[in-house]
Coordinates of C-alpha atoms in Angstrom, one line a residue:
M1 CA 79.7 15.6 -72.4
G2 CA 76.9 17.8 -71.1
I3 CA 74.8 19.0 -68.2
V4 CA 74.1 16.2 -65.7
R5 CA 70.6 14.9 -66.2
F6 CA 68.7 11.7 -65.6
T7 CA 67.4 9.9 -68.7
A8 CA 63.7 9.7 -69.1
R9 CA 63.8 6.0 -69.8
W10 CA 65.7 5.4 -66.5
I11 CA 63.4 7.7 -64.4
A12 CA 60.3 6.1 -65.8
G13 CA 61.5 2.6 -64.8
I14 CA 62.8 3.6 -61.4
S15 CA 59.6 5.4 -60.5
L16 CA 57.6 2.3 -61.1
L17 CA 59.9 0.4 -58.7
Y18 CA 60.4 3.0 -55.9
T19 CA 57.5 5.4 -55.7
C20 CA 56.8 5.9 -52.0
S21 CA 53.4 5.6 -50.3
T22 CA 52.6 8.5 -48.0
S23 CA 50.4 9.0 -45.1
P24 CA 49.5 12.3 -43.3
L25 CA 51.3 12.7 -40.0
S26 CA 48.1 13.5 -38.3
E27 CA 47.1 9.9 -39.1
G28 CA 50.0 8.4 -37.2
G29 CA 53.1 9.3 -39.2
G30 CA 54.5 11.6 -36.5
S31 CA 57.4 14.0 -37.0
R32 CA 58.7 16.9 -35.0
G33 CA 58.0 20.1 -36.9
G34 CA 56.1 18.3 -39.7
N35 CA 59.3 17.3 -41.5
P36 CA 59.0 14.3 -43.9
V37 CA 59.8 10.9 -42.4
I38 CA 61.4 8.1 -44.5
V39 CA 60.9 4.6 -43.2
G40 CA 61.8 1.2 -44.6
M41 CA 63.5 -2.2 -44.1
I42 CA 66.7 -3.6 -45.5
A43 CA 67.4 -7.3 -45.6
D44 CA 70.5 -9.5 -46.2
T45 CA 69.5 -12.8 -47.6
S46 CA 72.8 -14.4 -46.4
D47 CA 72.4 -13.3 -42.8
S48 CA 69.2 -13.4 -40.8
K49 CA 70.7 -10.7 -38.5
A50 CA 70.3 -7.6 -40.5
S51 CA 71.3 -5.2 -37.7
V52 CA 74.2 -2.7 -38.0
I53 CA 73.4 -1.5 -41.5
S54 CA 74.3 2.1 -41.9
V55 CA 71.6 4.0 -43.9
S56 CA 72.3 7.5 -45.4
L57 CA 69.6 9.8 -46.8
I58 CA 71.1 11.9 -49.6
P59 CA 69.7 14.8 -51.7
E60 CA 69.2 13.7 -55.3
N61 CA 71.9 15.9 -56.9
Y62 CA 74.4 15.7 -54.0
N63 CA 78.0 16.2 -55.0
P64 CA 80.2 14.7 -52.2
F65 CA 83.1 17.1 -52.8
N66 CA 81.4 20.4 -53.3
D67 CA 78.1 20.1 -51.4
S68 CA 79.3 20.0 -47.8
L69 CA 76.4 22.4 -46.8
K70 CA 73.8 19.9 -48.0
P71 CA 72.9 17.6 -45.1
V72 CA 73.5 13.9 -45.4
I73 CA 71.7 12.1 -42.6
T74 CA 73.0 8.7 -41.5
V75 CA 71.2 6.3 -39.1
S76 CA 71.5 2.5 -38.3
T77 CA 68.9 -0.1 -38.7
D78 CA 67.4 -1.9 -35.7
S79 CA 67.7 -5.7 -35.1
L80 CA 65.0 -6.4 -37.7
G81 CA 66.6 -4.2 -40.4
R82 CA 64.2 -1.3 -40.0
F83 CA 65.1 2.3 -40.2
S84 CA 63.5 5.7 -39.8
I85 CA 65.0 9.0 -41.0
T86 CA 63.6 12.5 -40.6
A87 CA 64.4 14.5 -43.7
P88 CA 65.3 18.2 -43.3
D89 CA 62.8 19.3 -45.9
S90 CA 60.5 18.1 -48.7
G91 CA 62.3 17.0 -51.9
T92 CA 63.7 14.0 -53.8
Y93 CA 66.3 11.9 -52.0
N94 CA 68.3 8.7 -52.5
I95 CA 69.2 6.1 -49.8
Q96 CA 72.6 4.5 -49.7
A97 CA 73.1 1.6 -47.3
Y98 CA 76.2 -0.3 -46.1
K99 CA 76.4 -3.4 -43.9
I100 CA 79.5 -3.0 -41.8
S101 CA 80.0 -6.7 -41.0
N102 CA 80.3 -7.9 -44.7
G103 CA 80.6 -4.8 -46.8
K104 CA 77.3 -5.4 -48.8
R105 CA 75.6 -2.3 -50.1
L106 CA 72.6 -0.9 -51.9
V107 CA 71.3 2.4 -53.4
H108 CA 67.6 3.4 -53.5
Y109 CA 66.8 6.2 -56.0
N110 CA 63.9 8.7 -56.4
I111 CA 62.4 8.8 -52.9
K112 CA 59.8 11.6 -52.8
A113 CA 59.6 13.2 -49.4
V114 CA 56.6 15.4 -48.6
L115 CA 56.1 17.7 -45.6
D116 CA 53.8 16.3 -42.9
S117 CA 53.9 12.8 -44.4
T118 CA 55.7 9.5 -44.0
C119 CA 57.3 7.9 -47.0
V120 CA 57.5 4.1 -46.9
V121 CA 60.4 2.7 -49.0
P122 CA 59.9 -0.8 -50.3
T123 CA 62.0 -3.5 -48.7
D124 CA 65.3 -4.1 -50.4
T125 CA 68.4 -6.3 -50.0
V126 CA 72.0 -5.4 -49.7
R127 CA 74.3 -7.2 -52.1
K128 CA 78.0 -7.6 -52.7
P129 CA 79.5 -4.5 -54.3
G130 CA 81.2 -4.2 -57.7
T131 CA 84.0 -1.9 -59.1
I132 CA 84.0 0.8 -61.7
R133 CA 87.2 1.3 -63.8
I134 CA 87.4 4.5 -65.8
A135 CA 89.9 5.3 -68.6
L136 CA 90.9 8.9 -67.9
P137 CA 91.1 11.5 -70.8
E138 CA 94.3 13.3 -71.5
D139 CA 93.0 16.7 -70.4
I140 CA 92.1 15.6 -66.9
D141 CA 93.1 18.0 -64.1
L142 CA 95.0 15.6 -61.7
N143 CA 95.0 18.2 -58.9
N144 CA 91.3 19.1 -58.8
D145 CA 89.1 16.7 -60.8
F146 CA 87.2 13.9 -59.2
V147 CA 84.6 11.3 -60.3
Y148 CA 81.3 10.9 -58.6
V149 CA 77.8 9.5 -58.9
P150 CA 75.3 12.4 -58.3
G151 CA 73.0 11.8 -55.3
T152 CA 75.3 9.3 -53.7
L153 CA 78.4 9.1 -51.5
I154 CA 80.3 7.4 -54.4
A155 CA 83.2 9.6 -55.3
K156 CA 87.0 9.5 -55.8
R157 CA 89.6 12.1 -56.5
V158 CA 91.6 11.6 -59.7
A159 CA 94.8 12.7 -58.0
E160 CA 97.8 10.7 -59.5
A161 CA 95.6 7.8 -60.8
G162 CA 97.5 7.4 -64.1
D163 CA 95.6 6.2 -67.1
T164 CA 92.7 4.6 -65.2
L165 CA 90.8 5.3 -62.0
M166 CA 89.3 2.5 -59.9
I167 CA 86.3 3.0 -57.7
D168 CA 85.6 0.0 -55.5
S169 CA 82.9 -0.9 -53.1
V170 CA 80.2 0.4 -55.4
P171 CA 76.6 -0.8 -54.7
P172 CA 75.2 -2.9 -57.5
G173 CA 72.6 -1.4 -59.8
V174 CA 72.1 1.0 -62.7
F175 CA 73.4 4.5 -62.0
P176 CA 71.7 7.2 -64.1
A177 CA 75.0 9.1 -64.5
L178 CA 78.7 8.9 -63.7
C179 CA 80.3 12.3 -63.8
F180 CA 83.5 14.3 -63.7
G181 CA 83.5 17.2 -61.2
R182 CA 86.1 19.8 -60.1
R183 CA 86.8 21.0 -56.6
N184 CA 85.5 24.4 -55.7
S185 CA 83.8 24.7 -59.1
T186 CA 80.3 24.3 -60.6
Y187 CA 81.9 22.3 -63.4
S188 CA 80.3 18.9 -64.0
S189 CA 80.2 16.8 -67.1
I190 CA 78.8 13.3 -67.8
I191 CA 81.2 10.5 -68.3
R192 CA 78.5 7.9 -69.0
H193 CA 74.8 7.6 -68.7
D194 CA 73.1 4.4 -67.3
V195 CA 76.1 2.7 -65.8
S196 CA 75.5 -0.9 -64.8
V197 CA 77.4 -2.3 -61.8
H198 CA 77.2 -6.0 -60.9
P199 CA 78.3 -7.8 -57.7
N200 CA 82.0 -8.9 -57.7
Q201 CA 82.4 -7.6 -61.2
I202 CA 84.4 -4.7 -62.8
T203 CA 82.5 -2.3 -65.0
T204 CA 85.0 -0.7 -67.4
I205 CA 84.3 2.8 -68.8
R206 CA 86.3 3.4 -71.9
Y207 CA 86.1 6.6 -74.1
P208 CA 84.9 8.8 -71.2
K209 CA 84.2 11.7 -73.6
W210 CA 81.3 9.7 -75.0
S211 CA 78.3 9.9 -72.7
Y212 CA 76.5 6.8 -73.9
C213 CA 77.4 3.2 -74.5
Q214 CA 75.2 0.4 -75.7
K215 CA 76.0 -3.3 -75.8
I216 CA 75.0 -5.1 -79.0
T217 CA 74.9 -8.9 -79.1
L218 CA 75.4 -11.0 -82.2
N219 CA 73.2 -14.1 -82.0
T220 CA 74.2 -16.8 -84.5
T221 CA 72.4 -19.7 -82.6
S222 CA 69.3 -21.4 -83.9
S223 CA 67.2 -18.7 -82.2
G224 CA 69.0 -16.0 -84.2
A225 CA 70.9 -16.1 -87.5
D226 CA 71.4 -19.8 -87.3
I227 CA 75.0 -19.9 -88.6
K228 CA 77.1 -22.9 -87.7
G229 CA 80.6 -21.8 -88.7
N230 CA 82.7 -18.7 -88.1
V231 CA 82.5 -15.9 -90.7
Y232 CA 85.6 -13.6 -91.1
G233 CA 85.9 -10.0 -92.0
F234 CA 82.1 -9.5 -92.1
P235 CA 80.3 -6.2 -92.4
I236 CA 77.3 -6.4 -90.1
L237 CA 74.4 -4.1 -90.6
V238 CA 73.2 -2.2 -87.5
R239 CA 69.8 -0.6 -87.8
L240 CA 68.8 2.2 -85.4
S241 CA 65.2 3.3 -84.8
E242 CA 63.0 4.9 -82.2
N243 CA 62.7 1.4 -80.6
N244 CA 66.4 1.1 -79.7
F245 CA 68.0 4.6 -80.0
D246 CA 67.3 8.2 -78.9
F247 CA 68.5 10.3 -81.8
S248 CA 68.4 13.5 -79.7
T249 CA 71.4 12.2 -77.7
A250 CA 73.7 12.1 -80.7
Q251 CA 75.0 14.7 -83.2
S252 CA 72.6 15.6 -86.0
G253 CA 74.5 13.6 -88.6
G254 CA 75.7 10.8 -86.3
E255 CA 79.2 12.1 -86.4
D256 CA 79.9 10.9 -82.8
I257 CA 78.9 7.3 -83.4
R258 CA 81.7 4.8 -82.7
F259 CA 82.0 1.0 -82.3
T260 CA 84.4 -1.1 -80.5
N261 CA 84.9 -4.8 -79.6
T262 CA 84.8 -5.8 -76.0
R263 CA 88.5 -5.2 -75.6
G264 CA 88.0 -1.5 -76.5
N265 CA 89.5 -1.7 -80.0
L266 CA 87.8 0.7 -82.5
L267 CA 85.9 -1.0 -85.3
P268 CA 85.7 0.4 -88.9
Y269 CA 82.1 1.5 -89.7
E270 CA 80.2 3.3 -92.5
I271 CA 77.0 5.3 -91.9
E272 CA 74.9 4.5 -95.0
Q273 CA 71.7 6.2 -93.7
W274 CA 71.2 8.7 -90.8
E275 CA 67.7 10.4 -90.8
P276 CA 66.8 11.7 -87.3
S277 CA 63.6 13.2 -88.8
I278 CA 62.2 9.7 -89.3
Q279 CA 64.3 8.1 -86.6
R280 CA 66.2 5.7 -88.9
A281 CA 69.8 4.9 -89.4
S282 CA 71.7 2.1 -91.2
I283 CA 75.3 1.5 -90.3
W284 CA 77.8 -1.1 -91.5
V285 CA 80.4 -2.3 -88.9
K286 CA 83.3 -4.6 -89.9
I287 CA 83.7 -7.5 -87.5
D288 CA 86.9 -9.5 -87.6
T289 CA 85.1 -12.8 -86.7
V290 CA 81.4 -13.5 -86.3
Y291 CA 81.4 -16.7 -84.3
G292 CA 79.1 -19.4 -85.3
N293 CA 76.4 -20.9 -83.0
N294 CA 77.1 -18.2 -80.4
N295 CA 74.8 -15.8 -78.5
T296 CA 77.4 -14.2 -76.2
Q297 CA 79.6 -12.3 -78.7
S298 CA 79.0 -8.6 -78.5
I299 CA 80.3 -5.2 -79.6
L300 CA 79.8 -1.7 -78.0
M301 CA 78.3 1.4 -79.6
Y302 CA 79.3 4.8 -78.3
W303 CA 77.7 8.2 -78.8
G304 CA 77.1 11.5 -77.1
N305 CA 80.2 13.5 -77.8
A306 CA 79.3 17.0 -79.1
I307 CA 82.8 18.0 -80.3
T308 CA 84.1 14.9 -82.1
G309 CA 84.2 14.6 -85.9
D310 CA 82.9 12.0 -88.3
N311 CA 84.9 8.8 -88.6
S312 CA 82.7 6.9 -91.1
K313 CA 84.9 5.2 -93.7
S314 CA 83.3 2.9 -96.2
T315 CA 86.6 1.8 -97.7
E316 CA 87.7 0.4 -94.4
V317 CA 84.5 -1.6 -94.0
F318 CA 84.4 -2.8 -97.6
D319 CA 88.1 -3.4 -97.9
T320 CA 89.4 -4.7 -101.3
A321 CA 92.0 -6.7 -99.4
A322 CA 89.0 -8.6 -97.9
G323 CA 87.6 -9.4 -101.3
F324 CA 85.2 -6.5 -101.9
Q325 CA 85.7 -5.2 -105.4
G326 CA 82.5 -3.2 -105.9
V327 CA 79.8 -2.2 -103.4
W328 CA 76.9 0.0 -104.4
H329 CA 74.4 0.9 -101.6
L330 CA 72.3 2.9 -104.2
N331 CA 71.4 5.3 -101.5
Q332 CA 72.6 8.7 -102.8
E333 CA 69.8 11.3 -102.9
N334 CA 71.6 14.1 -104.8
G335 CA 73.2 14.1 -108.2
N336 CA 73.5 11.3 -110.7
Q337 CA 76.6 9.6 -109.3
I338 CA 76.1 6.2 -107.7
K339 CA 79.1 5.8 -105.3
D340 CA 81.1 2.6 -104.9
A341 CA 81.9 2.0 -101.2
T342 CA 85.3 0.4 -102.0
V343 CA 88.6 2.2 -102.6
N344 CA 88.3 1.1 -106.3
G345 CA 85.9 4.0 -106.8
Y346 CA 83.8 2.3 -109.5
N347 CA 81.1 5.0 -109.2
G348 CA 78.1 4.6 -111.4
S349 CA 76.3 7.2 -113.5
S350 CA 73.3 7.6 -115.8
Q351 CA 71.8 10.2 -118.0
D352 CA 69.4 12.5 -116.1
T353 CA 66.4 11.1 -118.0
S354 CA 67.5 7.5 -117.3
L355 CA 68.5 7.9 -113.6
P356 CA 66.5 5.5 -111.4
K357 CA 64.6 7.4 -108.7
N358 CA 65.2 7.1 -104.9
V359 CA 62.7 5.0 -102.9
N360 CA 62.8 3.2 -99.6
G361 CA 64.7 0.0 -99.9
I362 CA 65.6 -3.0 -97.8
I363 CA 68.5 -1.0 -96.3
G364 CA 67.8 2.8 -96.2
L365 CA 67.2 4.1 -99.7
C366 CA 67.6 2.2 -103.0
R367 CA 66.9 2.8 -106.7
S368 CA 63.6 2.1 -108.5
F369 CA 64.0 1.2 -112.2
D370 CA 61.0 1.9 -114.6
G371 CA 61.6 -0.9 -117.0
I372 CA 61.7 1.6 -119.9
D373 CA 65.1 3.4 -120.0
D374 CA 66.4 3.5 -116.4
F375 CA 69.9 2.1 -115.8
I376 CA 73.3 2.7 -114.1
S377 CA 76.6 2.2 -115.8
M378 CA 80.0 2.0 -114.1
P379 CA 82.5 3.7 -116.5
N380 CA 86.0 2.4 -116.9
T381 CA 85.3 -1.0 -115.4
A382 CA 85.8 -3.0 -118.6
K383 CA 89.4 -3.7 -117.7
S384 CA 89.2 -3.7 -113.9
S385 CA 89.1 -6.0 -110.9
L386 CA 85.5 -6.8 -111.8
N387 CA 87.0 -9.1 -114.5
F388 CA 87.5 -12.7 -113.4
P389 CA 89.1 -15.7 -115.1
E390 CA 86.7 -18.1 -116.8
N391 CA 87.0 -20.6 -113.9
G392 CA 87.8 -18.0 -111.3
Y393 CA 86.4 -17.3 -107.9
F394 CA 83.8 -14.5 -107.3
T395 CA 80.4 -13.6 -105.9
I396 CA 77.8 -11.3 -107.3
S397 CA 74.7 -10.3 -105.2
A398 CA 71.8 -7.9 -105.1
W399 CA 68.6 -7.3 -103.2
V400 CA 65.7 -7.0 -105.7
N401 CA 62.0 -6.4 -105.6
L402 CA 60.5 -7.1 -109.0
D403 CA 57.5 -5.0 -110.0
T404 CA 55.6 -7.5 -112.1
L405 CA 55.8 -10.7 -114.0
D406 CA 55.4 -9.7 -117.6
S407 CA 57.0 -12.5 -119.7
T408 CA 60.0 -10.2 -120.4
P409 CA 63.6 -10.7 -119.3
H410 CA 64.9 -8.1 -116.9
L411 CA 68.6 -7.6 -116.0
I412 CA 69.7 -7.1 -112.4
A413 CA 73.4 -6.6 -112.9
A414 CA 76.0 -7.6 -115.4
K415 CA 79.6 -7.5 -116.6
G416 CA 78.4 -8.2 -120.1
Y417 CA 75.9 -10.6 -121.6
D418 CA 78.8 -12.8 -122.7
Q419 CA 80.7 -12.7 -119.4
Y420 CA 78.5 -12.9 -116.2
F421 CA 75.2 -11.6 -115.0
L422 CA 72.1 -11.9 -112.7
R423 CA 68.7 -11.5 -114.2
L424 CA 65.0 -12.5 -114.3
T425 CA 64.3 -14.6 -117.4
Y426 CA 61.6 -16.9 -118.8
F427 CA 64.1 -19.1 -120.6
P428 CA 63.8 -22.0 -121.3
A429 CA 60.4 -23.1 -120.1
G430 CA 58.4 -19.9 -120.2
T431 CA 58.1 -19.6 -116.5
P432 CA 59.8 -16.8 -114.4
V433 CA 63.2 -17.7 -112.9
W434 CA 66.1 -15.9 -111.3
E435 CA 69.2 -16.7 -113.2
F436 CA 73.0 -16.6 -112.5
S437 CA 74.9 -17.0 -115.7
K438 CA 78.5 -17.0 -116.9
F439 CA 79.8 -17.4 -120.4
N440 CA 82.6 -19.8 -121.2
S441 CA 85.2 -19.7 -123.9
N442 CA 83.7 -22.7 -125.7
S443 CA 80.6 -20.6 -126.6
T444 CA 78.4 -21.9 -123.9
W445 CA 76.5 -20.4 -121.0
Q446 CA 76.6 -22.1 -117.6
T447 CA 73.4 -21.1 -115.8
C448 CA 71.8 -21.8 -112.4
T449 CA 68.1 -20.9 -112.0
T450 CA 65.2 -21.0 -109.6
S451 CA 61.6 -19.8 -109.6
A452 CA 61.0 -16.1 -109.1
Q453 CA 58.2 -14.0 -107.6
A454 CA 57.2 -10.4 -107.9
N455 CA 56.4 -7.8 -105.2
Q456 CA 58.6 -9.2 -102.5
W457 CA 62.2 -8.5 -101.6
A458 CA 64.7 -11.3 -102.4
L459 CA 68.5 -11.5 -102.0
I460 CA 69.9 -13.0 -105.1
T461 CA 73.5 -14.3 -104.8
G462 CA 75.6 -16.1 -107.4
V463 CA 78.9 -17.8 -106.4
Q464 CA 81.5 -19.1 -108.8
M465 CA 84.2 -21.5 -107.4
G466 CA 86.3 -22.6 -110.3
S467 CA 84.1 -24.9 -112.3
K468 CA 81.4 -25.0 -109.6
Q469 CA 78.5 -22.6 -109.7
I470 CA 75.8 -21.9 -107.0
L471 CA 72.7 -19.7 -107.0
Y472 CA 71.4 -18.7 -103.5
I473 CA 68.0 -17.1 -102.8
N474 CA 67.5 -15.5 -99.4
G475 CA 70.6 -17.2 -98.0
S476 CA 69.7 -20.8 -99.1
V477 CA 71.1 -22.8 -102.0
A478 CA 68.5 -22.8 -104.8
D479 CA 70.6 -24.4 -107.6
S480 CA 74.1 -25.9 -107.6
I481 CA 73.8 -28.0 -110.8
P482 CA 74.1 -25.6 -113.7
N483 CA 72.7 -26.2 -117.1
T484 CA 74.8 -25.4 -120.2
Y485 CA 73.5 -23.8 -123.4
Q486 CA 75.3 -23.5 -126.7
A487 CA 75.8 -20.0 -128.2
P488 CA 77.2 -20.5 -131.7
G489 CA 78.9 -17.4 -133.0
L490 CA 79.5 -15.8 -129.6
T491 CA 82.8 -15.6 -127.8
R492 CA 83.6 -14.7 -124.2
N493 CA 83.9 -11.0 -124.0
T494 CA 85.4 -9.0 -121.1
S495 CA 85.3 -5.6 -122.6
D496 CA 81.9 -4.3 -121.3
D497 CA 81.6 -2.0 -118.4
F498 CA 79.6 -3.2 -115.3
S499 CA 76.0 -2.1 -115.3
I500 CA 72.9 -2.3 -113.2
G501 CA 69.4 -2.4 -114.7
K502 CA 70.2 -3.1 -118.4
F503 CA 72.8 -4.7 -120.6
Q504 CA 75.4 -2.4 -122.2
H505 CA 74.6 -3.7 -125.7
I506 CA 71.5 -4.8 -127.5
I507 CA 71.0 -8.6 -127.4
S508 CA 68.5 -10.7 -129.3
L509 CA 66.1 -12.5 -127.0
P510 CA 62.5 -13.7 -127.3
N511 CA 59.9 -11.1 -126.1
D512 CA 62.5 -8.4 -125.6
T513 CA 61.8 -5.8 -128.3
E514 CA 64.4 -3.2 -127.2
G515 CA 67.2 -5.8 -126.5
Y516 CA 68.5 -4.2 -123.3
C517 CA 66.5 -6.2 -120.7
F518 CA 65.6 -3.1 -118.6
F519 CA 64.8 -4.0 -115.0
R520 CA 61.4 -3.0 -113.7
G521 CA 61.3 -2.8 -109.9
D522 CA 63.7 -1.9 -107.0
I523 CA 67.3 -2.8 -106.6
D524 CA 69.4 -2.4 -103.4
E525 CA 72.9 -3.3 -102.2
V526 CA 74.7 -4.6 -105.2
R527 CA 78.0 -6.3 -104.5
I528 CA 80.9 -7.9 -106.5
D529 CA 83.4 -9.8 -104.4
G530 CA 86.6 -11.3 -105.7
K531 CA 86.1 -14.3 -103.5
A532 CA 83.7 -17.3 -103.6
R533 CA 81.8 -16.5 -100.4
S534 CA 80.9 -19.4 -98.2
A535 CA 77.4 -20.7 -97.5
D536 CA 77.6 -19.3 -94.0
W537 CA 78.6 -15.9 -95.3
V538 CA 75.8 -15.8 -97.8
K539 CA 73.2 -16.9 -95.2
L540 CA 74.5 -14.4 -92.7
C541 CA 74.1 -11.6 -95.2
Y542 CA 70.4 -12.5 -95.6
M543 CA 69.7 -13.1 -91.9
N544 CA 71.3 -9.8 -90.9
Q545 CA 70.0 -7.6 -93.7
R546 CA 66.4 -8.8 -93.8
T547 CA 63.9 -6.4 -92.3
D548 CA 63.5 -8.5 -89.2
D549 CA 67.2 -8.8 -88.6
R550 CA 68.0 -12.1 -86.9
L551 CA 71.7 -11.4 -86.0
V552 CA 71.8 -8.0 -84.1
V553 CA 70.2 -7.9 -80.7
F554 CA 69.7 -4.7 -78.7
N555 CA 69.0 -4.9 -75.0
I556 CA 68.1 -1.4 -73.9
Q557 CA 68.6 -2.4 -70.3
D558 CA 72.2 -3.6 -70.9
L559 CA 74.0 -0.3 -71.0
E560 CA 77.5 0.2 -69.7

C-alpha cells in the first residue's frame, strides 16, 4: 500500500472527458465575491422528470470521516435537471449526484474551478448503483478503520464487519482509488487503484494489501488461439511490457506479482524474465483448464505490495505429476548451469569455452550455439525419467532459429542418437528438413520430417503415442506417417545423457566431419514431457508463445 494518488493513465482519460469550459464572470457568469460557479445538467434516461436530484460539490481529496472542516455543498436540480453551485474557492472538485425517487447515482471527477469564472460540466446521466465487497485483512482496526473513496461521500466504517465489508449504493464508474483510513489520524493507504463499479453488480476486492489488479482474458475462439477442445494443467505465458504494465508500480524484481482465478484461488506461477530497465517480463502461470472456443475465461493479476516476498515457484508450474520431466528455459545469465524448471533438477552444464552465449529469444533470453563446439549436457540423466519405453508416450519440443542452411546436419536436442532426438538434416533427399526420430529395438529408425527454413523462429514438437509418431511445426501437424530406415549393427541404447546442441558421441553421417552435429543458431524453451500431448495442447503452446501471442488479452480499462 502507499500514499493515495491518482494514476496518470486515469487522470489523462478523465481530463479528456470532463475538462470544464470557463467564462469570465464579467461576461455573464455572475457570482457573489467572484467565487467559482459550477453549472451543469443531469439526466435520467428512464424518467423525463429529472427533478429532485441531489448534487454535492466535494473537494478532490475529501475524506468523509476526517475532513469535517472541508465544506461539501449540496443543492437540488430544477425541473429540467439543471444545477448551479457556488464553490467556496478555486480548486479541483468532484460532483456526486443522487436521485431520491429511484436511487440512481453518478460521480463526476476532475472539475477545475477558477475564481471569477463559471465552469460548465458536460451533461451526464444517473444510473443504477453497484456494490463493492472488500475482503478485510487480518490486521484491520475494527474500532477505528474505515473504507472510503477520496473525493466522494462513499465511505463505511469497518466496525464489526467480519471477513468482508459491503458498501452498497455506489455510483457506477471507475474510481481512481479505494482506501483504508483511520479515525482522527492522517493514516491512509490504498486498497486498490482503478476500481470499476457496474450497475446492479458486485465488485469484489480480494487481497486488499495489493494495490493493483488486472483482468487477463484467455481467448481460444477463432479470433484468438483457435483451440476447439479443453486443455488441462497448461502453463500459459504472460508477457508484460510498457504497453500493458507500469513496472514502477511493482517491486523491482516482481516479488509482489500474484495470479488468481476468478474465484480468488492463487495460481502457481514462475517469473522467467523480469527486466524493468527494458520494460519486459515473461511469466508462466499454471491454469487448471483452458477452455476451448471461449473468450470469456479470465484470471486476475495482482501487484503493488511493497512488503511481500517472492512466491515464484517453477516446480509447481511445471509439475512432474502433470507430465513435465524436463523444462529448460535457457535464460540464465550468470554461471554455466542451465536450470531445469522441474523438481527433477536435470540441470545442464557446459565447459566455459563451449557454453552457448545469451541472446534475446522467443521468450526472454535464450542460448545461441556457434555450430563449432557449443553444447549443453544434462549429467546423470542416462537412467532417468527422460527414458521412455520403445513404444511409450512422450513429447519433445523446442523453439529454434537456424542460422543458415549449410548442407550439414545440426542437432537440436537428443537422448542419444540411437534413442530419440530432434534435428535438422539433409537426409535422405539432400534438402533441409526438420526431423523427429526414435530408434527401435529392431535396428530401425522411425522418422517424421518436414521442410526447414533458416532465420526464422519455429516451434518443433515431436509426439510419440505408442507406435504412432507425429511431427508438429508451429502447432500444426507436419508429418504423421513416419518413414523407417534400417541401421544394421546398431542397437537401441538408453545410456546417453540428454543433451542440447550436439550428440554425446561421434556418429558417422555424410557432410558432418566432426560427427557431433553441432547446432548453429538459437534455441529456446526445450521441454521433455512424459505424456503424448494432444494436438490442442501443441497448438496452444505455439499460439500463446509466438511473439504476437493470440491467447492472452490485456484490457487496460478492465481493472478491478
